Every structure is written in structure tokens, then in C-alpha cells.
Short mmCIF file of C-alpha atoms in Angstrom, two decimals:
data_model
loop_
_atom_site.label_atom_id
_atom_site.label_comp_id
_atom_site.label_asym_id
_atom_site.label_seq_id
_atom_site.Cartn_x
_atom_site.Cartn_y
_atom_site.Cartn_z
CA MET A 150 15.64 20.62 -5.59
CA LEU A 151 18.05 20.49 -8.50
CA SER A 152 20.29 18.20 -6.49
CA TYR A 153 17.44 15.73 -6.29
CA PHE A 154 17.29 15.38 -10.06
CA ARG A 155 21.07 15.02 -10.29
CA ASN A 156 20.79 12.03 -7.98
CA LEU A 157 18.34 10.30 -10.26
CA ILE A 158 20.12 7.79 -12.44
CA PRO A 159 18.92 7.82 -16.04
CA LEU A 160 19.15 4.53 -17.90
CA SER A 161 18.78 4.27 -21.63
CA PRO A 162 16.22 1.42 -21.55
CA PHE A 163 13.72 3.63 -19.74
CA ILE A 164 11.27 5.62 -21.79
CA ALA A 165 8.90 8.36 -20.84
CA PRO A 166 5.43 7.02 -20.12
CA SER A 167 2.85 7.43 -22.81
CA ILE A 168 0.82 10.61 -22.67
CA ASN A 169 -1.93 9.18 -24.84
CA SER A 170 -5.22 8.42 -23.15
CA THR A 171 -7.11 5.23 -23.80
CA ILE A 172 -10.63 5.58 -25.12
CA GLN A 173 -13.56 3.93 -23.42
CA PRO A 174 -14.84 1.31 -25.86
CA PRO A 175 -18.38 1.86 -27.13
CA SER A 176 -20.99 -0.34 -25.57
CA SER A 177 -21.56 -2.56 -28.61
CA PRO A 178 -18.15 -4.30 -28.91
CA VAL A 179 -17.88 -5.09 -25.20
CA PRO A 180 -20.30 -8.03 -25.07
CA ALA A 181 -18.59 -9.59 -28.08
CA ALA A 182 -15.15 -9.09 -26.57
CA SER A 183 -16.27 -10.60 -23.29
CA THR A 184 -17.11 -13.88 -25.02
CA THR A 185 -13.70 -14.20 -26.67
CA GLN A 186 -11.32 -12.82 -24.05
CA PRO A 187 -9.78 -15.74 -22.13
CA THR A 188 -9.63 -15.91 -18.36
CA LEU A 189 -7.10 -17.93 -16.42
CA SER A 190 -7.34 -19.26 -12.86
CA PRO A 191 -4.00 -20.87 -12.02
CA ILE A 192 -3.55 -22.26 -8.53
CA SER A 193 -0.52 -22.85 -6.34
CA ASN A 194 0.17 -24.04 -2.83
CA ILE A 195 3.27 -22.26 -1.57
CA GLN A 196 3.48 -22.23 2.20
CA GLY A 197 3.99 -18.93 4.02
CA HIS A 198 5.12 -18.19 7.56
CA ALA A 199 1.85 -16.58 8.72
CA TYR A 200 -0.60 -17.05 5.84
CA ASN A 201 -0.92 -18.92 2.56
CA ARG A 202 -3.26 -16.54 0.75
CA PHE A 203 -3.34 -12.73 0.82
CA ILE A 204 -6.31 -10.74 -0.45
CA GLN A 205 -6.45 -6.97 -0.21
CA ILE A 206 -9.67 -5.03 -0.67
CA TRP A 207 -9.57 -1.27 -1.14
CA LEU A 208 -12.37 1.17 -0.38
CA GLU A 209 -12.23 4.88 -1.16
CA ASN A 210 -11.63 8.35 0.25
CA THR A 211 -12.72 8.11 3.89
CA ASP A 212 -11.31 9.77 6.99
CA PHE A 213 -10.16 7.46 9.77
CA ALA A 214 -12.77 8.38 12.38
CA LEU A 215 -15.65 8.19 9.91
CA ALA A 216 -14.63 4.71 8.77
CA ALA A 217 -14.02 3.49 12.32
CA GLY A 218 -17.46 4.72 13.36
CA ASP A 219 -19.38 2.94 10.62
CA PRO A 220 -21.42 0.12 12.23
CA ASN A 221 -20.63 -2.44 9.54
CA ILE A 222 -16.91 -1.68 9.63
CA ALA A 223 -17.11 -1.87 13.43
CA TRP A 224 -18.76 -5.30 13.14
CA LEU A 225 -15.98 -6.50 10.86
CA SER A 226 -13.38 -5.22 13.33
CA THR A 227 -14.64 -7.70 15.93
CA HIS A 228 -13.59 -10.49 13.56
CA GLY A 229 -10.04 -9.28 12.98
CA ILE A 230 -7.25 -6.93 13.99
CA SER A 231 -7.81 -3.18 13.65
CA LEU A 232 -4.70 -1.41 12.33
CA THR A 233 -4.99 1.94 14.08
CA ASN A 234 -1.76 3.48 12.77
CA TYR A 235 -1.97 2.63 9.06
CA TRP A 236 -1.23 5.38 6.53
CA ALA A 237 -1.98 6.05 2.90
CA LEU A 238 0.89 7.54 0.90
CA THR A 239 -0.30 10.61 -0.97
CA HIS A 240 -3.24 12.12 -2.86
CA PRO A 241 -5.24 11.52 -5.01
CA SER A 242 -6.29 7.89 -5.49
CA GLN A 243 -4.25 6.57 -8.40
CA PRO A 244 -0.72 7.00 -6.98
CA ASN A 245 -1.72 4.98 -3.92
CA TYR A 246 -2.87 2.07 -6.08
CA LEU A 247 0.25 2.36 -8.20
CA ALA A 248 2.56 2.36 -5.18
CA ALA A 249 0.85 -0.63 -3.56
CA VAL A 250 2.12 -2.98 -6.27
CA SER A 251 5.40 -1.30 -7.28
CA GLY A 252 6.87 0.13 -4.08
CA ASP A 253 6.81 3.76 -5.26
CA HIS A 254 4.39 6.26 -6.77
CA PHE A 255 7.24 7.77 -8.81
CA GLY A 256 5.96 11.29 -8.26
CA LEU A 257 2.46 10.65 -9.60
CA ASP A 258 0.06 13.24 -8.22
CA SER A 259 -3.02 12.88 -10.41
CA ASP A 260 -5.60 10.41 -11.68
CA ASP A 261 -4.61 11.08 -15.29
CA TYR A 262 -3.76 8.25 -17.67
CA ILE A 263 -0.28 6.85 -17.14
CA SER A 264 1.49 3.77 -18.44
CA VAL A 265 4.59 2.57 -16.59
CA PRO A 266 7.37 1.03 -18.72
CA SER A 267 7.64 -2.74 -18.67
CA ASN A 268 11.06 -2.81 -17.06
CA ILE A 269 9.75 -1.35 -13.81
CA PRO A 270 9.15 -4.55 -11.77
CA ILE A 271 5.97 -5.05 -9.76
CA VAL A 272 4.54 -7.47 -7.21
CA ALA A 273 3.70 -9.98 -9.96
CA ASP A 274 7.40 -10.34 -10.70
CA LEU A 275 8.07 -11.15 -7.05
CA LEU A 276 5.32 -13.77 -6.94
CA ASP A 277 6.47 -15.35 -10.19
CA THR A 278 9.87 -16.15 -8.67
CA LYS A 279 8.19 -18.87 -6.60
CA GLY A 280 5.28 -19.72 -8.84
CA ILE A 281 2.75 -18.14 -6.48
CA ALA A 282 -0.56 -17.77 -8.30
CA TRP A 283 -1.91 -14.23 -8.42
CA GLY A 284 -4.80 -12.31 -9.90
CA GLU A 285 -7.13 -9.35 -9.66
CA TYR A 286 -10.89 -9.07 -9.26
CA GLN A 287 -12.37 -5.77 -10.44
CA GLU A 288 -16.09 -5.28 -9.95
CA ASP A 289 -17.97 -4.48 -13.18
CA MET A 290 -14.92 -4.79 -15.38
CA PRO A 291 -16.64 -5.81 -18.64
CA TYR A 292 -14.23 -8.65 -19.44
CA ALA A 293 -10.85 -10.02 -18.40
CA GLY A 294 -7.92 -7.85 -19.42
CA PHE A 295 -10.02 -4.78 -20.19
CA LYS A 296 -7.66 -1.82 -20.67
CA GLY A 297 -10.13 1.04 -21.08
CA ILE A 298 -10.34 4.09 -18.84
CA GLU A 299 -13.72 3.12 -17.38
CA TYR A 300 -16.84 1.11 -17.98
CA ASN A 301 -20.28 2.10 -16.71
CA ASN A 302 -23.55 0.29 -16.54
CA GLN A 303 -24.81 0.87 -20.08
CA HIS A 304 -28.36 1.52 -18.89
CA THR A 305 -27.90 3.61 -15.74
CA GLY A 306 -24.40 5.04 -16.16
CA ALA A 307 -23.63 4.05 -12.56
CA ASN A 308 -21.50 1.39 -10.84
CA ALA A 309 -18.40 2.31 -12.79
CA TYR A 310 -15.26 0.26 -13.11
CA VAL A 311 -12.35 2.70 -13.43
CA ARG A 312 -8.80 2.10 -14.57
CA LYS A 313 -7.28 4.38 -11.92
CA HIS A 314 -8.44 1.95 -9.19
CA ASN A 315 -6.89 -1.07 -10.91
CA PRO A 316 -3.20 -1.14 -9.94
CA LEU A 317 -1.90 -3.79 -12.35
CA VAL A 318 -3.38 -2.27 -15.50
CA LEU A 319 -1.14 0.76 -14.96
CA PHE A 320 1.92 -1.30 -15.93
CA GLU A 321 2.98 -2.28 -19.43
CA SER A 322 4.45 -5.50 -18.05
CA VAL A 323 0.81 -6.52 -17.59
CA THR A 324 -0.96 -4.80 -20.47
CA GLN A 325 1.56 -6.09 -23.02
CA ASN A 326 1.35 -9.67 -21.75
CA ALA A 327 -1.69 -11.71 -22.80
CA THR A 328 -1.29 -14.23 -19.99
CA ARG A 329 -1.13 -11.55 -17.33
CA LEU A 330 -4.14 -9.76 -18.81
CA SER A 331 -6.13 -12.99 -18.43
CA LEU A 332 -5.49 -12.88 -14.69
CA MET A 333 -7.13 -9.46 -14.39
CA LYS A 334 -10.78 -10.45 -14.01
CA SER A 335 -14.23 -9.38 -12.82
CA PHE A 336 -16.28 -10.29 -9.76
CA THR A 337 -18.06 -12.91 -11.84
CA SER A 338 -14.75 -14.75 -12.01
CA PHE A 339 -14.28 -14.33 -8.26
CA ALA A 340 -17.53 -16.18 -7.62
CA ALA A 341 -16.54 -18.88 -10.09
CA ASP A 342 -13.03 -19.26 -8.66
CA LEU A 343 -14.40 -19.40 -5.11
CA ALA A 344 -16.86 -22.15 -6.06
CA ALA A 345 -14.21 -24.10 -7.98
CA GLY A 346 -11.55 -23.75 -5.29
CA THR A 347 -9.23 -21.92 -7.68
CA LEU A 348 -8.61 -18.62 -5.91
CA PRO A 349 -5.00 -17.41 -6.29
CA GLN A 350 -2.64 -16.93 -3.37
CA TRP A 351 -2.44 -13.17 -3.99
CA ALA A 352 -5.36 -11.06 -5.14
CA PHE A 353 -6.28 -7.39 -5.35
CA VAL A 354 -10.02 -6.74 -5.09
CA THR A 355 -11.61 -3.43 -6.09
CA PRO A 356 -15.36 -2.72 -5.80
CA ASN A 357 -17.03 -0.43 -8.31
CA MET A 358 -17.32 3.32 -7.76
CA THR A 359 -20.64 2.88 -5.96
CA ASN A 360 -19.64 0.13 -3.56
CA ASP A 361 -16.19 1.49 -2.71
CA GLY A 362 -17.77 4.69 -1.39
CA HIS A 363 -16.20 7.00 -3.99
CA ASP A 364 -19.50 8.06 -5.54
CA THR A 365 -21.55 7.36 -2.41
CA SER A 366 -20.57 7.27 1.27
CA ILE A 367 -18.96 5.20 3.99
CA THR A 368 -22.42 3.87 4.78
CA THR A 369 -22.63 2.29 1.33
CA ALA A 370 -19.01 1.13 1.42
CA GLY A 371 -19.36 -0.37 4.89
CA LEU A 372 -22.55 -2.17 3.98
CA TRP A 373 -20.94 -3.56 0.83
CA ALA A 374 -17.80 -4.64 2.72
CA ARG A 375 -19.81 -6.56 5.29
CA SER A 376 -22.12 -8.14 2.71
CA PHE A 377 -19.09 -9.22 0.66
CA LEU A 378 -16.95 -10.46 3.54
CA GLU A 379 -19.44 -11.98 5.98
CA PRO A 380 -20.21 -15.03 3.80
CA LEU A 381 -16.49 -15.46 3.10
CA LEU A 382 -15.70 -15.44 6.82
CA ASN A 383 -17.96 -18.49 7.06
CA ASN A 384 -16.49 -20.24 4.01
CA ALA A 385 -14.02 -22.94 5.11
CA TYR A 386 -12.14 -22.96 1.80
CA PHE A 387 -11.74 -19.19 1.70
CA MET A 388 -10.77 -18.88 5.36
CA ASN A 389 -8.10 -21.58 5.33
CA ASP A 390 -4.81 -19.75 6.07
CA THR A 391 -6.11 -16.62 4.30
CA LEU A 392 -5.22 -13.08 5.38
CA VAL A 393 -7.48 -10.26 4.18
CA LEU A 394 -6.47 -6.61 4.32
CA LEU A 395 -9.44 -4.24 4.16
CA THR A 396 -8.25 -0.67 3.79
CA PHE A 397 -8.91 2.71 2.15
CA ASP A 398 -6.83 4.25 -0.61
CA GLU A 399 -6.65 7.69 1.09
CA ASN A 400 -8.53 9.90 3.48
CA GLU A 401 -11.06 12.44 2.31
CA HIS A 402 -9.58 15.71 3.53
CA TYR A 403 -6.18 16.67 2.16
CA GLU A 404 -5.55 19.16 4.96
CA THR A 405 -5.47 16.38 7.58
CA PRO A 406 -2.90 13.61 8.14
CA ASN A 407 -3.47 10.81 5.64
CA LYS A 408 -4.16 7.99 8.10
CA VAL A 409 -6.76 5.42 7.04
CA PHE A 410 -8.67 2.80 8.97
CA SER A 411 -7.63 -0.76 8.10
CA LEU A 412 -8.40 -4.31 9.20
CA LEU A 413 -6.74 -7.71 9.01
CA LEU A 414 -9.26 -10.54 8.72
CA GLY A 415 -9.37 -14.19 7.73
CA GLY A 416 -8.41 -17.60 8.97
CA ALA A 417 -4.77 -16.60 9.32
CA VAL A 418 -5.75 -14.31 12.21
CA PRO A 419 -5.63 -16.37 15.42
CA GLU A 420 -8.83 -16.39 17.46
CA SER A 421 -6.92 -14.89 20.38
CA LEU A 422 -6.14 -11.77 18.34
CA LYS A 423 -9.59 -11.11 16.89
CA GLY A 424 -11.13 -7.90 18.15
CA LEU A 425 -7.74 -6.43 19.01
CA MET A 426 -6.02 -3.25 17.84
CA ASP A 427 -2.48 -3.03 16.47
CA ASN A 428 -0.97 0.44 16.79
CA THR A 429 2.24 -0.37 14.89
CA PHE A 430 3.10 2.19 12.20
CA TYR A 431 2.21 0.83 8.74
CA THR A 432 1.73 2.26 5.24
CA HIS A 433 0.41 0.77 2.00
CA TYR A 434 3.98 -0.39 1.45
CA SER A 435 3.63 -2.68 4.46
CA ALA A 436 1.38 -5.00 2.47
CA LEU A 437 4.30 -5.54 0.08
CA SER A 438 6.98 -5.92 2.75
CA SER A 439 4.76 -8.32 4.69
CA LEU A 440 4.16 -10.40 1.57
CA GLU A 441 7.88 -10.57 0.93
CA ALA A 442 8.63 -11.63 4.50
CA ASN A 443 5.80 -14.15 4.61
CA PHE A 444 6.82 -16.03 1.46
CA ASP A 445 10.58 -15.37 1.66
CA LEU A 446 10.45 -13.25 -1.48
CA PRO A 447 12.97 -10.62 -2.58
CA SER A 448 12.17 -6.93 -2.46
CA LEU A 449 11.57 -4.48 -5.29
CA GLY A 450 14.26 -2.32 -3.68
CA ARG A 451 11.95 0.66 -3.27
CA TRP A 452 9.79 1.79 -0.35
CA ASP A 453 8.73 -1.81 0.24
CA CYS A 454 12.34 -2.51 1.26
CA GLY A 455 12.25 -0.88 4.70
CA ALA A 456 8.50 -0.72 5.35
CA ASN A 457 7.27 -2.14 8.64
CA ILE A 458 5.90 -5.69 8.43
CA PHE A 459 2.49 -6.64 9.82
CA GLU A 460 3.13 -7.86 13.37
CA LEU A 461 1.22 -11.02 12.51
CA VAL A 462 4.06 -11.85 10.12
CA ALA A 463 6.90 -10.15 12.00
CA LYS A 464 6.43 -12.32 15.07
CA LYS A 465 6.82 -15.40 12.84
CA THR A 466 9.96 -14.16 11.11
CA GLY A 467 11.60 -12.46 14.09
CA TYR A 468 11.63 -8.99 12.56
CA ALA A 469 11.54 -5.99 14.92
CA ASN A 470 9.43 -3.14 13.53
CA TYR A 471 10.29 0.53 13.97
CA ALA A 472 8.33 3.02 16.03
CA VAL A 473 7.64 6.26 14.18
CA ASP A 474 6.61 9.53 15.78
CA THR A 475 3.75 10.66 13.53
CA THR A 476 3.06 13.94 15.33
CA ASN A 477 3.63 16.05 12.22
CA LEU A 478 3.38 13.40 9.54
CA TRP A 479 1.04 14.13 6.60
CA PHE A 480 1.64 12.01 3.49
CA SER A 481 -0.50 14.55 1.69
CA SER A 482 1.48 15.05 -1.52
CA SER A 483 3.89 13.38 -3.92
CA TYR A 484 7.53 14.30 -4.39
CA PRO A 485 8.61 15.13 -7.99
CA GLY A 486 9.38 12.16 -10.17
CA PRO A 487 9.05 10.74 -13.67
CA LEU A 488 5.25 10.54 -13.40
CA SER A 489 4.76 14.06 -12.02
CA PRO A 490 3.89 17.11 -14.13
CA MET A 491 7.50 18.23 -13.76
CA ASP A 492 8.18 15.31 -16.12
CA ALA A 493 11.62 14.25 -14.95
CA LYS A 494 12.74 11.73 -17.56
CA ALA A 495 14.94 9.73 -15.19
CA TRP A 496 13.56 7.04 -12.91
CA PRO A 497 14.92 6.88 -9.36
CA ALA A 498 17.36 4.04 -8.80
CA PRO A 499 16.24 1.36 -6.35
CA ASN A 500 18.43 0.24 -3.48
CA THR A 501 19.88 -3.04 -4.71
CA ASN A 502 22.44 -3.37 -1.91
CA ALA A 503 19.97 -3.62 0.98
CA LYS A 504 18.82 -6.86 2.59
CA CYS A 505 15.47 -5.12 3.25
CA ALA A 506 12.93 -5.87 5.98
CA ALA A 507 12.20 -9.34 4.64
CA GLY A 508 15.93 -10.11 4.68
CA ASN A 509 16.01 -11.55 1.15
CA GLY A 510 17.70 -8.78 -0.79
CA VAL A 511 16.36 -7.43 -4.07
CA LEU A 512 14.70 -9.10 -7.05
CA GLU A 513 17.21 -10.37 -9.61
CA LYS A 514 15.28 -8.62 -12.38
CA VAL A 515 15.94 -5.32 -10.61
CA MET A 516 19.61 -6.17 -10.19
CA SER A 517 19.98 -7.01 -13.88
CA VAL A 518 18.76 -3.55 -14.88
CA TRP A 519 20.36 -1.37 -12.23
CA GLY A 520 23.37 -3.32 -10.98
CA ARG A 521 24.66 -2.55 -7.50
CA VAL A 522 23.37 0.85 -6.37
CA ASP A 523 22.37 2.35 -3.03
CA GLY A 524 19.29 4.02 -4.46
CA SER A 525 18.27 7.58 -5.22
CA LEU A 526 15.98 7.75 -2.18
CA HIS A 527 16.04 6.33 1.36
CA TYR A 528 14.31 3.13 0.30
CA ALA A 529 15.72 1.07 3.20
CA ASP A 530 14.10 3.32 5.81
CA PRO A 531 10.79 2.55 7.55
CA TYR A 532 8.79 5.33 5.90
CA PRO A 533 9.07 7.46 2.75
CA HIS A 534 11.09 10.65 3.10
CA ASP A 535 13.78 12.53 1.24
CA ASP A 536 16.45 14.72 2.80
CA GLY A 537 16.87 17.01 -0.18
CA LEU A 538 13.20 17.69 -0.71
CA GLY A 539 11.94 17.16 2.80
CA ALA A 540 9.01 15.31 1.23
CA ASN A 541 6.83 13.60 3.83
CA ALA A 542 9.51 14.27 6.44
CA SER A 543 7.80 16.75 8.74
CA VAL A 544 7.96 14.47 11.76
CA SER A 545 9.29 15.95 14.99
CA ARG A 546 11.55 12.92 15.41
CA LEU A 547 12.91 10.41 12.95
CA PRO A 548 12.05 6.73 13.40
CA THR A 549 13.41 5.00 16.47
CA PRO A 550 13.70 1.25 16.93
CA SER A 551 11.01 -0.49 18.92
CA GLN A 552 12.35 -2.91 21.50
CA MET A 553 8.93 -4.33 22.25
CA ALA A 554 8.07 -7.95 21.49
CA PRO A 555 6.30 -8.44 18.17
CA SER A 556 2.89 -8.82 19.81
CA THR A 557 3.28 -5.88 22.20
CA ASN A 558 1.47 -3.42 19.96
CA LEU A 559 -1.68 -5.53 19.90
CA VAL A 560 -4.18 -4.02 22.31
CA GLN A 561 -7.66 -4.98 23.37
CA SER A 562 -10.34 -3.36 21.23
CA GLY A 563 -13.32 -1.66 22.72
CA THR A 564 -15.36 -0.16 19.91
CA ALA A 565 -14.02 0.47 16.44
CA SER A 566 -14.61 4.17 16.92
CA GLY A 567 -12.90 4.33 20.31
CA PRO A 568 -9.73 6.25 21.19
CA SER A 569 -6.30 5.28 19.98
CA PRO A 570 -4.94 2.46 22.12
CA THR A 571 -2.61 3.32 24.99
CA ALA A 572 -0.33 1.19 27.03
CA THR A 573 -0.19 0.70 30.78
CA GLU A 574 2.44 -2.03 30.55
CA THR A 575 5.43 -2.76 28.36
CA THR A 576 4.82 -6.38 27.42
CA GLY A 577 1.90 -8.51 26.34
CA LEU A 578 -1.58 -7.37 25.41
CA VAL A 579 -2.77 -4.07 26.83
CA GLN A 580 -6.21 -2.61 27.27
CA SER A 581 -7.58 0.08 24.99
CA GLY A 582 -7.58 3.65 26.18
CA THR A 583 -3.83 4.20 26.51
CA GLN A 584 -1.33 5.30 23.94
CA LEU A 585 1.51 2.97 23.05
CA SER A 586 4.76 4.95 22.97
CA PRO A 587 8.11 4.04 21.41
CA SER A 588 10.54 2.37 23.77
CA GLN A 589 13.17 4.92 22.79
CA THR A 590 12.90 8.55 21.78
CA VAL A 591 15.28 10.92 20.08
CA PRO A 592 15.18 14.47 21.48
CA ASP A 593 14.06 17.18 19.10
CA THR A 594 17.06 19.05 17.76
CA THR A 595 17.80 21.83 15.37
CA GLY A 596 20.38 21.34 12.68
CA THR A 597 21.47 22.69 9.37
CA ALA A 598 20.78 21.15 5.99
CA PRO A 599 22.05 22.25 2.61
CA GLY A 600 20.21 25.42 1.75
CA GLY A 601 19.07 26.51 5.18
CA THR A 602 18.32 25.81 8.83
CA LEU A 603 16.04 23.05 9.96
CA PRO A 604 12.78 24.04 11.63
CA SER A 605 12.87 23.43 15.37
CA SER A 606 10.33 20.64 14.98
CA ALA A 607 12.57 18.64 12.67
CA GLY A 608 15.14 16.04 13.64
CA ALA A 609 18.81 16.45 12.81
CA SER A 610 20.94 13.57 11.60
CA VAL A 611 20.15 10.65 13.86
CA MET A 612 21.88 7.30 14.24
CA TYR A 613 19.70 4.42 15.33
CA THR A 614 20.01 0.67 15.35
CA ALA A 615 17.73 -2.26 14.65
CA GLY A 616 19.45 -5.37 15.81
CA ALA A 617 22.91 -5.20 14.28
CA VAL A 618 21.95 -2.72 11.57
CA THR A 619 22.85 0.95 12.00
CA MET A 620 21.31 3.64 9.81
CA ASP A 621 21.90 7.35 9.39
CA LEU A 622 18.60 8.85 8.30
CA GLY A 623 20.00 12.35 7.95
CA ALA A 624 18.14 15.59 8.52
CA ALA A 625 14.46 16.04 7.84
CA TRP A 626 12.78 19.22 6.71
CA CYS A 627 9.42 19.92 5.22
CA TRP A 628 8.01 21.36 2.05
CA ASP A 629 4.86 19.24 2.27
CA TRP A 630 2.55 22.16 3.08
CA THR A 631 3.21 23.78 -0.27
CA LEU A 632 2.37 20.69 -2.27
CA ALA A 633 -0.63 19.97 -0.07
CA ALA A 634 -1.97 23.45 -0.78
CA LEU A 635 -1.40 22.99 -4.50
CA GLY A 636 -3.24 19.69 -4.37
CA LEU A 637 -6.18 21.31 -2.63
CA MET A 638 -6.33 24.13 -5.14
CA ALA A 639 -6.22 21.65 -7.99
CA GLY A 640 -9.25 19.95 -6.54
CA PHE A 641 -8.08 16.39 -7.16
CA LEU A 642 -10.74 13.73 -6.50
#
């Protein structure tokens, strides 16, 4: 483990995140602040390969089967593509939100207050390179740019907005920028922007703690999701070239693999693909990599760099996704980092030499800080793992390249709660009920890593190719069970 910290590259501009907690403002100043805090609704019209607007909506803490079996979620699945192999990244909630906009959770393993230094780039920096309008809509946020820990209904104490479910407010590059704060708005602004035709081209939407299922159930969350989305699916302005990702931050039970039910909806989904299942391996990082590929944006050089791209986009850009054997994959804990209790002061270096899945290299802002480096972690690989720690690397085989056509993993949907799709053919659409398998497999092997012998279920150093690119992923070994147990004992929610 010590070797891991030696590989982290400390830079003098980086500071330790603040350990001070914000204080929820008393109820009296909030109405006054809401009348003076500006809101902005910039618009843009940048053309993408597969969609022109991307909106992601996150629900909370639900196991895959439970979400898939909800009748309202099942109804929504008939109007889009069910992503049946989509994974959250860790536990608890906050690090998943953090990672979704920055490409890494940086070791965060709690919902405690954190503030990420302003020179850690985020998705907003990518979008700004092309003038793509972006924003957030947070239900029951009292006013635009609110930075408090939470805000409850002042009469009932329910329907809470919480900071930990707002990804952009976790970054000082947003909280220290008045313009960016004005783009972080409430659902009232969503209704106004929808009516005025001023929705941004990228938006993150978070329901309150009641409607996202955190304080209630999947029944409540599913009902809210349908009631929110059904009118939008019939709104011509909203639907026009829009892609919606409906997903869950994490599953409920830490002792089970952290796979979450997810859907792609909207006018960008062709009619011929609605009601189908896509069994391609995705994580929360895939939303970032897909965005980058769709709009020809650079990468952040972190786990977004090598993450699989939504097939809807990949088939437009010609990218071949990787098949990943998830037999022993968990994503149930975070590796140590600058935001973990171990409090490593150094931030991991991004990979600034990689072309990344989108093929556009790394953001210039990242290059200006780090220069040319290969990265402290395997950021160019299709899923998060680390050789030294074995974090999230307990798969029986390392990723192998898929030789299937981009649309091959789309399979006919039966019911949303049905079995994982399986294949009876190698090309085209296939019926549900069969399991799609990688076109190539790497035999299980036993090897030796620094400090010991690999378990028999781990893969030794494997060479594989994707097109003309050859990667050596190295050996994988697992310590995930220990951290998962610690997380369970800590009782994170």
C-alpha cells in the first residue's frame, strides 16, 4: 500500500480540502436570499453525433432487481433502452455523485462535508471549451447557488434538498464562481426554462430526499420518475435530440455487487431501439465518456478516459467498447485517496498522454497543471482498478475487447424485471432470455504480484488489443472485501 502513495504526484498548488462543515442557514434569511440571488439560463446549439442535449436524473439506493420490478420504472423502460449492465462506483452516495462530474471519487468513502480544490477540473470545464450551456436542477433547493448542507420544508421537515446529492456544489470551481453558482437552480427554474425554451444542453437533475427514494421507497421514486418524465416524453421541445439517463446512485445492500438499473430515454433514442436492453458494461463514468465522444470534447484524464461509451453514441463515432467479465466485480468500496480518512495529501495524477475513448486527448487545463504524465492509476482502462491495491479488481478475468458491432449488445426487452439478456446469435438484435458473452475470453491464470501470490480467481498480466491499441492491464488482486466489511460496520447511508 505504501507504494501506492509513492506513486501519487504531489503538486504545490493543491491544498487539502476544507474540513469545516457548512451550516444550514436558518429559515428566516432564505426567503430574502431567494429574491436577490440571480439565476442564469444560457442556451447553446452545439451539434452532437447522437444527441444535442443530455439530462441525467439520479434516484437513490435501490438494488437492481427491485428497481427493474417497479411498475412505473418498467413502463418507462418500454420508452427507452434498459442498460442491464450498468454499475455504480462505490458506497455511500456522495462519492458516486462526485465521480460522475470529475472522473474520480478520489478515495471519498463518506457523506461528510468535502470541498474539492478549484484546480481539479470537472465536466463544466469540458463543456465550456465549446460553449455548451450547462446547469443543474435540484428539487427544493431554496434558491440558486445555495451552498448549505441541506434545506428542509420549514413546516414539515420533509422533502429535503441535500448537498451530498448535488455534484457540482462539491467543487470550489463552482462555489467560488458567481456565474457558475447561478446555473445551479431549483425545479422551479426547470419549469420556467422548459416553458421558455431555455434548457441547457447538459443538466444534472436531483429529486428531493422523498422523491428520489432515499427516505421512502422505490415505489415512491418510480412514481415520481414517471410523473416527472411522462409529460416530458410528450413535449416536442424537450424531446428534440435529447438523451435522458435515468439511474440510481448506488444499490442498497453493500454486500452485493453494486449494479444499478438504468435507462436511456428521449428523442435521441431511435424508435427501433425503444423497449430494448443493452447489456454492454457501463459505469457512472460512461456518462462522461459518452458526453466527450458525442460532442468531440477532451477528457479529464481520469476514469472517464477509458470508460465504455453508450452504444447509442459508440455506433456513431465508430468506437468499439470492451467486454468485462463481472463475475466477481463489486465496486463496494473506495480506494485510499486525498478525500479518504487516511488523508493522503497528494492528488493522483491524471493520464495526460492518452487519447482516451473519445479520441480527443485530455483537457488543456489538465495539461497545464500536470504536464505530460501517464497517471497514477490505470485511467485509460475500461473500468476502475489498481494493481497495487487490488481495489475493485476482483474479476476472474480482465477486460477483453468486444469484436461485436456497436448495436450487437442491444437485445429485445421482455419485461423490465426479466432475466439478463442472452444471445443466440452473434450479430444484430437478439431476443431476451440469453446471456451475451464476450467474443474473446482470457483463461483464468495464477500469477505473482509484488507482496504475494494472486488468488486463483484473479487474472495475471494480460495483453489485449482494441483496434490498433495494445494495453497491458497487469495483475489483479483483491482487498475489496475488507473495505466492504468496514463500510458495512460503519453503517454508511
